[in-house]
Every structure is written in structure tokens, then in C-alpha cells.
């Protein structure tokens, strides 16, 4: 045998060995139980003056400045399988839907779920240091989990297994991002858009919300406009965040000529607080505008069921993440308006102490926020005692502080009315068939047996009333 032939055979042998080793390592990674590390947000420098730009984009706030990039190869396979169901010809329907149309889609839906289960279990480590791509990975994987679960007919044992092909990479990515491994507000609103026209201003009216559960149903417009309303609240709420930065700057360094009284400084702080009032009032108006663009029955019947998480099922399904250690302890509530930082920011500035009805929910929702927003809130909470201190020193500051609280109380009162309209009142009808409860067997429509829970797993009226009452009680 010539040297060249021997050399080629040796290289071929080594290549086969290497290929086998890589296959073994991939298989080992896919079989070894994965564990989500406890959230450990990086420390904040409290000696450094607070500024929102330390945590958010200075131009777009909680939104990324530009749409997130799609996943690169070989991870693009997840984009491809999401595209099959995120389109006008989606093969999926809600698994609990017993209509003729839904039943006719069952075989195509199961074929898609088999495709999901047949994927290889990908290790996303090559993307670990690219935060925008990681965020996109969370969006794609979390939407796929909810499409998979809620298109599956409820099993008799009420346990549904999320295949390792989705569960493991989602938990892995969530650990790096320090966010819950489930669909969140960020996945549905903040990270879920493209711009219609790159040349036009960054605005919710210029956003197309790219992934929707109802792309193939008559509720598609309702769903898109629901996200748009949330985006408007987010964008206007960012004005609150910027005003708070100005307030804290002047609180730290009062620009007063030497010898001038504290009254001038108090008047400046009161002016900043009063500036928050019209912004919060605008947020209330935006919230109430949802009545004109998203129908209550469409939200309750066609949108909300897809959002449900494992702990928002009441006596419904229990989720198991295959290949994930202690998956029963994961945070799996699903998206909720409580996951936007907008009103958490105001609560943190003003020192609002939530009562036992709302505090557990508000604290738990922090785990569903992007970690940068949690760090911003921690920094603001460190400053809140200073505002409360000035309230006791100045009548002008006290009145302005109370005015902000009144505007926030109004928002939370109106939020409760919206929840009644969109969640509590439609509950008298089955969310799938639309028939009145008296005409539907409760066994065929589990929602009739459940309390009126919000999309984050909370009993909606209790939490919203607690939040409103906690805000109102802070007035001095």
C-alpha cells in the first residue's frame, strides 16, 4: 500500500472516530438531566447614580432597538417548524376544541407534533454570548411549547410531556437569560415584532407582531391589536422611566444657588412628580382603547387559552419538561400584563407596598421579566425611601406624590373593569364553543369549573383589587 493511500485511510479513520465522539457527546448531553440554575441577577452599583440607560435602551426602552435576528443554522430548524403553524394555513387548533373543524385538523396537528418530537436535541451553547439571538431563541422555543401543549387533546391523566427537543434548549436558554422557561410578556410583545418600514419612526403603529396563535382564524386581528395596545402602554410607560431618571438626578444634585431655601428644591421635585400624572393618565386611556380593537369573546375564547401555563390551568393539565430535573418546580405561568415593568417602576419609586392579595403575584412576575428590568427595579427600590422622606417635609411634594398615586389607582381600577369585561364576564360561556354554561357539560368545558384566572395564573379579581387597594393606601 502506498504512503498516500495509507495517509488517506488514516485520516478517514480519524474522521470517523471524531464523528462518533461528537455524536456520543451530543447524545450524552441530550440524556443527562438538565437543571435550571436559580436566578442570580448580577449585582448593581448603588454608589453609581441611577440612570435608566444602565438597564434599558436609551431610545426604545424595554424594546430592542431593532427586530431580533432569526436563528442561524443549525438552529434555524426551529424557525422552520414554527413557520408551519404560524401562518394562515396552520394545521393546529386548540386541543380542547371539539368543533368539527378542530377535529378535522387533528391528524395534521399530530403530524406536526411528531415532527417536533423527531427533532434532534440541540445544545445552544454556541449562541450563549449573543444576547439578541438568545432572546430570539427564547421566543421561538417558548411559542413552540405553547403551540405543542395547547394543540394536544387533553390526556386522561391530565399530564402532558413537553418533549426534550423543546424543553431542554428552552431551559438552557432561559438559564442564560435568567427568565422563566415559558411564554412571557417579552416573548409576545417586546421581542415579537418586525417593522413595516425601517425608514419610519419606531412606533407600535409601525410594528408587525410576527408570531400569533390565531394567524389562521378570525381572531388574528384581535390578537395583533391586543399586542399593539400592550406596545403602546410600553412605549408611553418608558416616558415615566425617563422622567424618574430626571427626578432622581435632581434629588441627588439640587441645582440651587447657595443660600436658597429647601422650598425651591421641594418645588422642583413636586414638578417632576406632577409630570408623571398625565403620563399615567395616558396609560389608562391606552388601556381602555383595547375595547375598540380586541373583542372580549375573541380574547377569552381564541387568544387566552393559548397563553395558559401549567399553574394557570386550575384543575387542568400538569406540564412535565422531559429531560429537565425537577421540572415540576419550574416557573410556568405563561404571559401576563403583570410582567411589564411599567407599573413596577412606579411602585418602586413611590414605595408602594402590596398587600397579601397582590404581593405574591407581583413578586412572582419578576421572574418572567428580562433580567435587566429586574435590576432596574432593584436600583429604584433602593431610592424610594428618599421620596417618601420628602413627602413628610413638604406639603407641595405630598400633594404631587398623592396625585401620582391617584392616577395609578385610576389605572388599576380601570384595569379591573377591563379584566371583568375580558375574563370574568365571558366565563359564563364555554371559551371554546361560546355556548352558555347551562348548555354545556362542565366535563366538556373545564373553564366553567375554574375560578376566573388571569393569564399569569392568578385569580384575576383578587389580585387586581389587592393591587388597587395597596396603591390607594399609600396616600398621605
CSV table of C-alpha atoms in Angstrom, one decimal:
chain,number,residue,atom,x,y,z
A,1,UNK,CA,0.0,0.0,0.0
A,2,UNK,CA,1.4,3.4,-1.0
A,3,UNK,CA,2.1,6.0,1.6
A,4,UNK,CA,-0.6,8.3,0.2
A,5,UNK,CA,-3.2,5.6,0.4
A,6,UNK,CA,-2.2,4.8,3.9
A,7,UNK,CA,-2.4,8.5,4.8
A,8,UNK,CA,-5.9,8.9,3.3
A,9,UNK,CA,-7.2,5.8,5.2
A,10,UNK,CA,-5.7,7.1,8.4
A,11,UNK,CA,-7.4,10.4,8.0
A,12,UNK,CA,-10.6,8.7,7.2
A,13,UNK,CA,-10.4,6.5,10.3
A,14,UNK,CA,-9.6,9.6,12.5
A,15,UNK,CA,-12.6,11.4,11.0
A,16,UNK,CA,-14.9,8.5,11.7
A,17,UNK,CA,-13.6,8.4,15.3
A,18,UNK,CA,-14.1,12.2,15.7
A,19,UNK,CA,-17.6,11.9,14.2
A,20,UNK,CA,-18.5,9.1,16.6
A,21,UNK,CA,-17.2,11.1,19.6
A,22,UNK,CA,-19.2,14.2,18.7
A,23,UNK,CA,-22.3,12.0,18.2
A,24,UNK,CA,-21.7,10.5,21.7
A,25,UNK,CA,-21.2,13.9,23.3
A,26,UNK,CA,-24.4,15.2,21.7
A,27,UNK,CA,-26.3,12.1,22.8
A,28,UNK,CA,-24.8,12.3,26.3
A,29,UNK,CA,-25.9,16.0,26.6
A,30,UNK,CA,-29.4,15.1,25.4
A,31,UNK,CA,-29.7,12.3,28.0
A,32,UNK,CA,-28.1,13.9,31.0
A,33,UNK,CA,-30.9,15.7,33.1
A,34,UNK,CA,-30.7,19.4,32.7
A,35,UNK,CA,-31.3,21.8,35.6
A,36,UNK,CA,-32.3,25.4,35.6
A,37,UNK,CA,-30.0,27.3,37.8
A,38,UNK,CA,-31.6,29.6,40.4
A,39,UNK,CA,-31.9,33.2,39.3
A,40,UNK,CA,-28.9,35.3,40.4
A,41,UNK,CA,-29.0,38.7,38.9
A,42,UNK,CA,-25.7,40.4,38.7
A,43,UNK,CA,-25.0,43.0,41.4
A,44,UNK,CA,-25.9,46.6,40.9
A,45,UNK,CA,-23.6,49.5,41.8
A,46,UNK,CA,-25.7,51.6,44.2
A,47,UNK,CA,-22.9,54.1,44.6
A,48,UNK,CA,-23.3,55.0,40.9
A,49,UNK,CA,-26.1,57.5,40.2
A,50,UNK,CA,-29.3,55.8,38.9
A,51,UNK,CA,-30.0,56.2,35.2
A,52,UNK,CA,-32.4,54.1,33.1
A,53,UNK,CA,-29.9,53.8,30.3
A,54,UNK,CA,-27.8,51.5,32.5
A,55,UNK,CA,-30.6,48.9,32.1
A,56,UNK,CA,-32.7,49.8,29.1
A,57,UNK,CA,-32.1,51.0,25.6
A,58,UNK,CA,-31.9,54.8,25.8
A,59,UNK,CA,-34.1,55.2,22.7
A,60,UNK,CA,-36.5,52.3,22.7
A,61,UNK,CA,-36.7,51.3,26.4
A,62,UNK,CA,-37.6,47.7,27.0
A,63,UNK,CA,-37.9,47.0,23.3
A,64,UNK,CA,-34.7,46.0,21.4
A,65,UNK,CA,-33.6,48.9,19.1
A,66,UNK,CA,-34.2,46.7,16.1
A,67,UNK,CA,-36.1,43.4,15.5
A,68,UNK,CA,-34.3,40.3,16.7
A,69,UNK,CA,-32.3,38.3,14.2
A,70,UNK,CA,-33.5,34.9,13.2
A,71,UNK,CA,-31.7,31.8,14.5
A,72,UNK,CA,-28.7,30.7,12.4
A,73,UNK,CA,-28.0,27.2,11.2
A,74,UNK,CA,-28.3,24.6,12.5
A,75,UNK,CA,-30.8,26.1,14.9
A,76,UNK,CA,-32.9,27.5,12.1
A,77,UNK,CA,-34.8,24.2,12.0
A,78,UNK,CA,-36.8,25.6,15.0
A,79,UNK,CA,-37.7,28.7,12.9
A,80,UNK,CA,-38.9,26.4,10.1
A,81,UNK,CA,-41.1,24.2,12.3
A,82,UNK,CA,-42.6,27.4,13.9
A,83,UNK,CA,-43.4,28.8,10.5
A,84,UNK,CA,-45.6,25.7,9.7
A,85,UNK,CA,-48.1,26.7,12.5
A,86,UNK,CA,-47.6,30.5,12.4
A,87,UNK,CA,-49.4,31.0,9.1
A,88,UNK,CA,-52.9,31.3,7.6
A,89,UNK,CA,-52.9,27.6,6.8
A,90,UNK,CA,-51.9,26.4,10.2
A,91,UNK,CA,-52.7,22.7,10.9
A,92,UNK,CA,-53.4,23.3,14.6
A,93,UNK,CA,-56.4,24.0,16.7
A,94,UNK,CA,-56.9,24.1,20.4
A,95,UNK,CA,-56.7,20.6,21.8
A,96,UNK,CA,-59.9,21.1,23.9
A,97,UNK,CA,-61.9,22.4,20.9
A,98,UNK,CA,-64.5,19.8,19.9
A,99,UNK,CA,-65.9,21.5,16.9
A,100,UNK,CA,-66.0,19.7,13.6
A,101,UNK,CA,-63.3,21.9,12.1
A,102,UNK,CA,-61.0,21.4,15.0
A,103,UNK,CA,-61.5,17.6,14.9
A,104,UNK,CA,-60.8,17.6,11.2
A,105,UNK,CA,-57.4,19.2,11.9
A,106,UNK,CA,-56.4,16.7,14.5
A,107,UNK,CA,-54.4,14.4,12.2
A,108,UNK,CA,-52.4,17.2,10.7
A,109,UNK,CA,-51.8,18.6,14.2
A,110,UNK,CA,-50.5,15.3,15.4
A,111,UNK,CA,-48.2,15.0,12.3
A,112,UNK,CA,-46.7,18.4,13.3
A,113,UNK,CA,-46.2,17.3,16.9
A,114,UNK,CA,-44.4,14.2,15.7
A,115,UNK,CA,-42.1,16.4,13.7
A,116,UNK,CA,-41.3,18.3,16.9
A,117,UNK,CA,-40.6,15.1,18.8
A,118,UNK,CA,-38.4,13.9,16.0
A,119,UNK,CA,-36.0,16.9,16.1
A,120,UNK,CA,-32.6,16.4,17.5
A,121,UNK,CA,-32.0,17.8,20.9
A,122,UNK,CA,-29.8,20.9,20.2
A,123,UNK,CA,-27.2,22.3,22.5
A,124,UNK,CA,-27.5,26.1,22.2
A,125,UNK,CA,-24.1,26.8,23.8
A,126,UNK,CA,-22.6,28.3,20.6
A,127,UNK,CA,-25.2,31.1,20.9
A,128,UNK,CA,-24.6,31.8,24.6
A,129,UNK,CA,-22.8,35.1,24.2
A,130,UNK,CA,-25.1,36.6,21.6
A,131,UNK,CA,-27.9,38.1,23.7
A,132,UNK,CA,-30.3,39.2,20.8
A,133,UNK,CA,-30.0,35.7,19.3
A,134,UNK,CA,-30.6,34.1,22.7
A,135,UNK,CA,-33.7,36.3,23.1
A,136,UNK,CA,-34.9,35.1,19.7
A,137,UNK,CA,-34.3,31.5,20.7
A,138,UNK,CA,-36.5,32.0,23.8
A,139,UNK,CA,-39.2,33.5,21.6
A,140,UNK,CA,-39.2,30.6,19.1
A,141,UNK,CA,-38.9,27.8,21.7
A,142,UNK,CA,-41.5,29.3,24.1
A,143,UNK,CA,-44.1,29.8,21.3
A,144,UNK,CA,-43.4,26.2,20.1
A,145,UNK,CA,-44.0,24.9,23.6
A,146,UNK,CA,-47.4,26.6,23.9
A,147,UNK,CA,-48.4,25.6,20.3
A,148,UNK,CA,-47.4,22.0,21.2
A,149,UNK,CA,-49.2,21.8,24.6
A,150,UNK,CA,-52.4,23.6,23.7
A,151,UNK,CA,-52.9,21.8,20.4
A,152,UNK,CA,-52.8,18.4,22.2
A,153,UNK,CA,-56.1,16.9,23.2
A,154,UNK,CA,-56.1,16.8,27.0
A,155,UNK,CA,-54.9,13.4,28.1
A,156,UNK,CA,-56.9,11.4,30.6
A,157,UNK,CA,-54.2,11.6,33.3
A,158,UNK,CA,-54.0,15.4,32.9
A,159,UNK,CA,-50.2,15.2,32.5
A,160,UNK,CA,-48.6,16.4,29.3
A,161,UNK,CA,-45.0,15.9,28.5
A,162,UNK,CA,-43.1,18.7,26.7
A,163,UNK,CA,-40.6,16.8,24.5
A,164,UNK,CA,-36.9,17.2,25.3
A,165,UNK,CA,-36.4,18.6,21.8
A,166,UNK,CA,-38.1,21.8,23.1
A,167,UNK,CA,-37.8,21.5,26.9
A,168,UNK,CA,-34.1,21.2,27.2
A,169,UNK,CA,-33.0,24.0,24.9
A,170,UNK,CA,-35.7,26.3,26.3
A,171,UNK,CA,-34.5,25.7,29.9
A,172,UNK,CA,-30.9,26.1,28.8
A,173,UNK,CA,-31.5,29.4,27.1
A,174,UNK,CA,-33.8,30.6,29.9
A,175,UNK,CA,-30.9,30.0,32.4
A,176,UNK,CA,-28.6,32.2,30.4
A,177,UNK,CA,-31.2,34.9,30.0
A,178,UNK,CA,-32.4,34.5,33.6
A,179,UNK,CA,-36.1,34.4,32.6
A,180,UNK,CA,-38.8,31.8,33.1
A,181,UNK,CA,-38.8,28.9,30.6
A,182,UNK,CA,-42.3,29.5,29.3
A,183,UNK,CA,-44.0,32.1,27.1
A,184,UNK,CA,-43.8,35.5,28.7
A,185,UNK,CA,-44.9,39.1,28.0
A,186,UNK,CA,-41.5,39.7,26.5
A,187,UNK,CA,-42.0,36.9,24.0
A,188,UNK,CA,-45.4,38.1,22.9
A,189,UNK,CA,-44.8,41.9,22.8
A,190,UNK,CA,-41.2,43.2,23.4
A,191,UNK,CA,-39.3,40.6,21.3
A,192,UNK,CA,-42.1,39.7,18.9
A,193,UNK,CA,-42.0,42.4,16.2
A,194,UNK,CA,-40.7,43.5,12.8
A,195,UNK,CA,-41.0,47.0,11.4
A,196,UNK,CA,-43.3,47.6,8.5
A,197,UNK,CA,-41.0,50.4,7.3
A,198,UNK,CA,-37.4,50.8,8.6
A,199,UNK,CA,-37.4,54.4,7.5
A,200,UNK,CA,-40.4,55.4,9.6
A,201,UNK,CA,-40.2,56.2,13.3
A,202,UNK,CA,-40.0,53.4,15.9
A,203,UNK,CA,-43.7,53.2,17.0
A,204,UNK,CA,-46.3,50.5,17.7
A,205,UNK,CA,-48.1,51.6,14.6
A,206,UNK,CA,-45.0,50.6,12.6
A,207,UNK,CA,-44.8,47.1,14.2
A,208,UNK,CA,-46.0,43.8,12.8
A,209,UNK,CA,-46.2,41.2,15.6
A,210,UNK,CA,-44.7,38.3,13.9
A,211,UNK,CA,-45.9,35.3,15.8
A,212,UNK,CA,-49.6,34.8,16.6
A,213,UNK,CA,-51.7,31.9,17.7
A,214,UNK,CA,-54.6,32.9,15.5
A,215,UNK,CA,-52.9,33.5,12.2
A,216,UNK,CA,-55.4,31.0,10.7
A,217,UNK,CA,-58.5,32.2,12.5
A,218,UNK,CA,-60.9,35.2,12.5
A,219,UNK,CA,-59.3,36.3,15.8
A,220,UNK,CA,-56.0,37.2,14.2
A,221,UNK,CA,-56.6,40.9,14.1
A,222,UNK,CA,-57.9,40.9,17.7
A,223,UNK,CA,-54.6,39.2,18.8
A,224,UNK,CA,-52.4,41.5,16.8
A,225,UNK,CA,-54.2,44.6,18.1
A,226,UNK,CA,-54.0,43.3,21.7
A,227,UNK,CA,-50.2,43.2,21.3
A,228,UNK,CA,-50.3,46.7,19.8
A,229,UNK,CA,-52.2,48.1,22.8
A,230,UNK,CA,-49.6,46.5,25.1
A,231,UNK,CA,-46.8,48.0,23.0
A,232,UNK,CA,-48.3,51.5,23.2
A,233,UNK,CA,-48.5,51.1,27.0
A,234,UNK,CA,-44.9,50.0,27.0
A,235,UNK,CA,-43.7,52.9,24.9
A,236,UNK,CA,-45.7,55.6,26.8
A,237,UNK,CA,-44.6,54.0,30.0
A,238,UNK,CA,-41.0,54.5,29.0
A,239,UNK,CA,-41.7,58.2,29.3
A,240,UNK,CA,-42.3,57.6,33.1
A,241,UNK,CA,-39.0,55.8,33.3
A,242,UNK,CA,-37.2,58.8,31.7
A,243,UNK,CA,-39.0,61.3,34.0
A,244,UNK,CA,-38.0,59.3,37.0
A,245,UNK,CA,-34.3,59.5,35.9
A,246,UNK,CA,-34.6,63.3,35.8
A,247,UNK,CA,-36.3,63.3,39.2
A,248,UNK,CA,-33.6,61.3,40.9
A,249,UNK,CA,-30.9,63.3,39.2
A,250,UNK,CA,-32.3,66.5,40.8
A,251,UNK,CA,-32.9,64.7,44.1
A,252,UNK,CA,-29.2,63.9,44.2
A,253,UNK,CA,-27.9,67.2,43.0
A,254,UNK,CA,-30.3,70.0,43.6
A,255,UNK,CA,-29.3,72.8,41.2
A,256,UNK,CA,-29.9,75.6,43.8
A,257,UNK,CA,-27.9,78.8,44.3
A,258,UNK,CA,-26.1,78.9,47.7
A,259,UNK,CA,-28.4,80.2,50.5
A,260,UNK,CA,-31.6,79.4,48.7
A,261,UNK,CA,-34.3,77.6,50.8
A,262,UNK,CA,-35.3,74.0,50.6
A,263,UNK,CA,-38.7,75.2,49.3
A,264,UNK,CA,-37.2,75.7,45.8
A,265,UNK,CA,-35.8,72.1,45.8
A,266,UNK,CA,-39.1,70.8,47.0
A,267,UNK,CA,-40.9,72.7,44.2
A,268,UNK,CA,-38.6,71.1,41.7
A,269,UNK,CA,-39.2,67.5,43.0
A,270,UNK,CA,-43.0,68.3,43.0
A,271,UNK,CA,-42.8,69.4,39.4
A,272,UNK,CA,-41.2,66.1,38.4
A,273,UNK,CA,-43.9,64.1,40.3
A,274,UNK,CA,-46.7,66.2,38.7
A,275,UNK,CA,-45.1,65.4,35.3
A,276,UNK,CA,-45.8,61.7,35.9
A,277,UNK,CA,-49.6,62.3,36.3
A,278,UNK,CA,-50.5,63.0,32.7
A,279,UNK,CA,-48.4,60.1,31.5
A,280,UNK,CA,-50.2,57.7,33.8
A,281,UNK,CA,-53.5,59.1,32.7
A,282,UNK,CA,-52.5,58.4,29.1
A,283,UNK,CA,-51.7,54.8,30.1
A,284,UNK,CA,-55.2,54.5,31.4
A,285,UNK,CA,-56.6,55.8,28.1
A,286,UNK,CA,-54.5,53.4,26.1
A,287,UNK,CA,-55.6,50.5,28.2
A,288,UNK,CA,-59.3,51.4,27.8
A,289,UNK,CA,-58.8,51.8,24.0
A,290,UNK,CA,-58.4,48.0,23.7
A,291,UNK,CA,-62.2,47.8,23.8
A,292,UNK,CA,-62.3,49.2,20.2
A,293,UNK,CA,-59.7,46.8,18.7
A,294,UNK,CA,-59.9,43.4,20.5
A,295,UNK,CA,-63.3,41.7,21.1
A,296,UNK,CA,-63.8,40.2,24.6
A,297,UNK,CA,-65.1,36.9,23.3
A,298,UNK,CA,-62.2,36.6,20.8
A,299,UNK,CA,-59.7,37.3,23.6
A,300,UNK,CA,-61.3,34.8,26.0
A,301,UNK,CA,-62.1,32.1,23.5
A,302,UNK,CA,-59.3,32.2,20.9
A,303,UNK,CA,-56.4,34.0,22.5
A,304,UNK,CA,-56.3,33.5,26.2
A,305,UNK,CA,-56.5,29.6,26.1
A,306,UNK,CA,-53.1,29.5,24.3
A,307,UNK,CA,-51.5,31.6,27.0
A,308,UNK,CA,-52.3,29.3,29.9
A,309,UNK,CA,-49.3,28.0,31.8
A,310,UNK,CA,-49.1,24.9,34.0
A,311,UNK,CA,-50.1,26.7,37.1
A,312,UNK,CA,-52.9,28.7,35.4
A,313,UNK,CA,-54.8,25.5,34.4
A,314,UNK,CA,-56.6,25.3,37.8
A,315,UNK,CA,-57.5,21.6,38.0
A,316,UNK,CA,-56.4,21.1,34.4
A,317,UNK,CA,-53.1,20.0,32.9
A,318,UNK,CA,-49.8,19.4,34.6
A,319,UNK,CA,-46.7,20.0,32.5
A,320,UNK,CA,-43.6,17.9,32.6
A,321,UNK,CA,-40.4,19.1,30.8
A,322,UNK,CA,-38.8,15.9,29.5
A,323,UNK,CA,-35.1,15.7,30.4
A,324,UNK,CA,-35.2,18.5,32.9
A,325,UNK,CA,-34.5,18.0,36.6
A,326,UNK,CA,-37.3,18.9,39.0
A,327,UNK,CA,-39.4,20.3,36.2
A,328,UNK,CA,-42.4,20.4,38.4
A,329,UNK,CA,-40.8,23.3,40.3
A,330,UNK,CA,-40.3,25.5,37.2
A,331,UNK,CA,-42.0,28.9,36.8
A,332,UNK,CA,-44.6,28.1,34.1
A,333,UNK,CA,-47.4,30.6,34.5
A,334,UNK,CA,-47.5,32.0,30.9
A,335,UNK,CA,-47.6,35.6,29.8
A,336,UNK,CA,-49.3,38.3,31.8
A,337,UNK,CA,-49.6,42.1,31.8
A,338,UNK,CA,-48.1,41.9,35.3
A,339,UNK,CA,-44.7,41.1,33.6
A,340,UNK,CA,-44.3,44.6,32.1
A,341,UNK,CA,-42.0,46.7,34.2
A,342,UNK,CA,-44.1,49.9,33.6
A,343,UNK,CA,-46.1,49.9,36.9
A,344,UNK,CA,-43.5,48.0,38.8
A,345,UNK,CA,-41.3,51.1,38.1
A,346,UNK,CA,-43.8,53.5,39.6
A,347,UNK,CA,-44.4,51.2,42.6
A,348,UNK,CA,-40.7,51.0,43.2
A,349,UNK,CA,-40.2,54.8,43.0
A,350,UNK,CA,-43.2,55.6,45.3
A,351,UNK,CA,-42.6,52.8,47.7
A,352,UNK,CA,-46.0,51.1,47.1
A,353,UNK,CA,-46.2,48.1,49.5
A,354,UNK,CA,-48.6,45.5,48.0
A,355,UNK,CA,-50.9,43.6,50.4
A,356,UNK,CA,-51.2,39.9,50.8
A,357,UNK,CA,-53.7,39.7,47.9
A,358,UNK,CA,-51.4,41.1,45.3
A,359,UNK,CA,-47.8,40.9,46.7
A,360,UNK,CA,-47.2,37.2,45.9
A,361,UNK,CA,-48.3,37.6,42.3
A,362,UNK,CA,-46.3,40.9,41.8
A,363,UNK,CA,-43.2,39.3,43.2
A,364,UNK,CA,-43.5,36.1,41.2
A,365,UNK,CA,-44.0,38.1,37.9
A,366,UNK,CA,-40.5,39.5,38.4
A,367,UNK,CA,-39.1,36.1,37.3
A,368,UNK,CA,-40.8,36.5,34.0
A,369,UNK,CA,-39.2,39.8,33.2
A,370,UNK,CA,-36.0,40.3,31.3
A,371,UNK,CA,-33.2,40.4,33.9
A,372,UNK,CA,-32.2,44.0,33.0
A,373,UNK,CA,-35.6,45.2,34.1
A,374,UNK,CA,-35.4,43.4,37.4
A,375,UNK,CA,-32.1,45.1,38.1
A,376,UNK,CA,-33.6,48.5,37.2
A,377,UNK,CA,-36.3,47.8,39.8
A,378,UNK,CA,-33.9,46.8,42.5
A,379,UNK,CA,-32.0,50.1,42.0
A,380,UNK,CA,-35.2,52.1,42.1
A,381,UNK,CA,-36.4,50.3,45.3
A,382,UNK,CA,-33.2,51.5,46.9
A,383,UNK,CA,-34.2,55.1,46.2
A,384,UNK,CA,-37.9,55.0,47.3
A,385,UNK,CA,-37.3,56.0,50.9
A,386,UNK,CA,-35.9,59.3,49.8
A,387,UNK,CA,-39.1,60.3,48.0
A,388,UNK,CA,-41.2,59.2,51.0
A,389,UNK,CA,-38.9,61.3,53.2
A,390,UNK,CA,-39.6,64.4,51.2
A,391,UNK,CA,-43.3,63.8,51.4
A,392,UNK,CA,-43.1,64.3,55.1
A,393,UNK,CA,-41.1,67.5,54.7
A,394,UNK,CA,-43.1,69.4,52.1
A,395,UNK,CA,-46.8,69.9,51.5
A,396,UNK,CA,-46.1,70.6,47.8
A,397,UNK,CA,-44.3,67.3,47.4
A,398,UNK,CA,-47.0,65.5,49.4
A,399,UNK,CA,-49.8,66.8,47.1
A,400,UNK,CA,-47.8,65.8,44.0
A,401,UNK,CA,-47.0,62.4,45.4
A,402,UNK,CA,-50.7,61.8,46.1
A,403,UNK,CA,-51.6,63.0,42.6
A,404,UNK,CA,-49.4,60.3,41.1
A,405,UNK,CA,-51.0,57.7,43.4
A,406,UNK,CA,-54.5,58.8,42.4
A,407,UNK,CA,-53.6,58.4,38.7
A,408,UNK,CA,-52.2,55.0,39.4
A,409,UNK,CA,-55.3,54.0,41.4
A,410,UNK,CA,-57.5,55.1,38.5
A,411,UNK,CA,-55.4,52.9,36.1
A,412,UNK,CA,-55.7,49.9,38.4
A,413,UNK,CA,-59.5,50.5,38.9
A,414,UNK,CA,-60.0,50.6,35.1
A,415,UNK,CA,-57.7,47.6,34.7
A,416,UNK,CA,-60.1,45.7,36.9
A,417,UNK,CA,-63.0,46.8,34.7
A,418,UNK,CA,-61.2,45.5,31.6
A,419,UNK,CA,-60.5,42.2,33.4
A,420,UNK,CA,-64.1,41.8,34.2
A,421,UNK,CA,-65.1,42.5,30.6
A,422,UNK,CA,-62.4,40.2,29.1
A,423,UNK,CA,-62.1,37.4,31.6
A,424,UNK,CA,-64.8,37.3,34.3
A,425,UNK,CA,-67.9,38.1,32.2
A,426,UNK,CA,-67.1,35.7,29.3
A,427,UNK,CA,-66.5,33.0,31.8
A,428,UNK,CA,-70.3,32.3,31.8
A,429,UNK,CA,-69.7,30.9,28.3
A,430,UNK,CA,-67.5,28.0,27.4
A,431,UNK,CA,-64.3,29.5,25.9
A,432,UNK,CA,-64.3,27.0,23.1
A,433,UNK,CA,-67.9,26.6,21.9
A,434,UNK,CA,-69.2,30.0,23.0
A,435,UNK,CA,-72.3,28.3,24.4
A,436,UNK,CA,-73.8,29.3,27.7
A,437,UNK,CA,-72.7,27.4,30.7
A,438,UNK,CA,-76.2,26.0,31.2
A,439,UNK,CA,-76.0,24.3,27.7
A,440,UNK,CA,-72.5,22.8,28.2
A,441,UNK,CA,-71.4,19.8,30.3
A,442,UNK,CA,-68.8,21.1,32.7
A,443,UNK,CA,-66.7,18.0,31.9
A,444,UNK,CA,-66.5,19.2,28.3
A,445,UNK,CA,-65.5,22.7,29.2
A,446,UNK,CA,-63.1,22.7,32.2
A,447,UNK,CA,-63.0,26.6,32.2
A,448,UNK,CA,-66.6,26.6,33.6
A,449,UNK,CA,-65.4,24.9,36.7
A,450,UNK,CA,-62.4,27.1,37.3
A,451,UNK,CA,-62.1,30.4,39.0
A,452,UNK,CA,-61.5,33.4,36.8
A,453,UNK,CA,-57.8,33.3,36.5
A,454,UNK,CA,-55.6,35.8,34.7
A,455,UNK,CA,-53.1,34.7,32.0
A,456,UNK,CA,-50.3,34.6,34.6
A,457,UNK,CA,-52.1,32.0,36.7
A,458,UNK,CA,-53.6,34.4,39.3
A,459,UNK,CA,-57.2,34.7,40.4
A,460,UNK,CA,-57.7,37.9,38.5
A,461,UNK,CA,-60.2,39.9,40.6
A,462,UNK,CA,-58.4,39.2,43.9
A,463,UNK,CA,-55.0,40.3,42.6
A,464,UNK,CA,-56.2,43.4,40.8
A,465,UNK,CA,-58.3,44.6,43.7
A,466,UNK,CA,-55.4,44.0,46.0
A,467,UNK,CA,-53.1,46.0,43.7
A,468,UNK,CA,-55.6,48.9,43.5
A,469,UNK,CA,-56.2,48.9,47.3
A,470,UNK,CA,-52.4,48.8,48.1
A,471,UNK,CA,-51.9,51.8,45.8
A,472,UNK,CA,-54.7,53.8,47.4
A,473,UNK,CA,-53.5,53.0,50.9
A,474,UNK,CA,-50.1,54.8,50.3
A,475,UNK,CA,-51.7,58.2,50.1
A,476,UNK,CA,-50.5,60.6,52.9
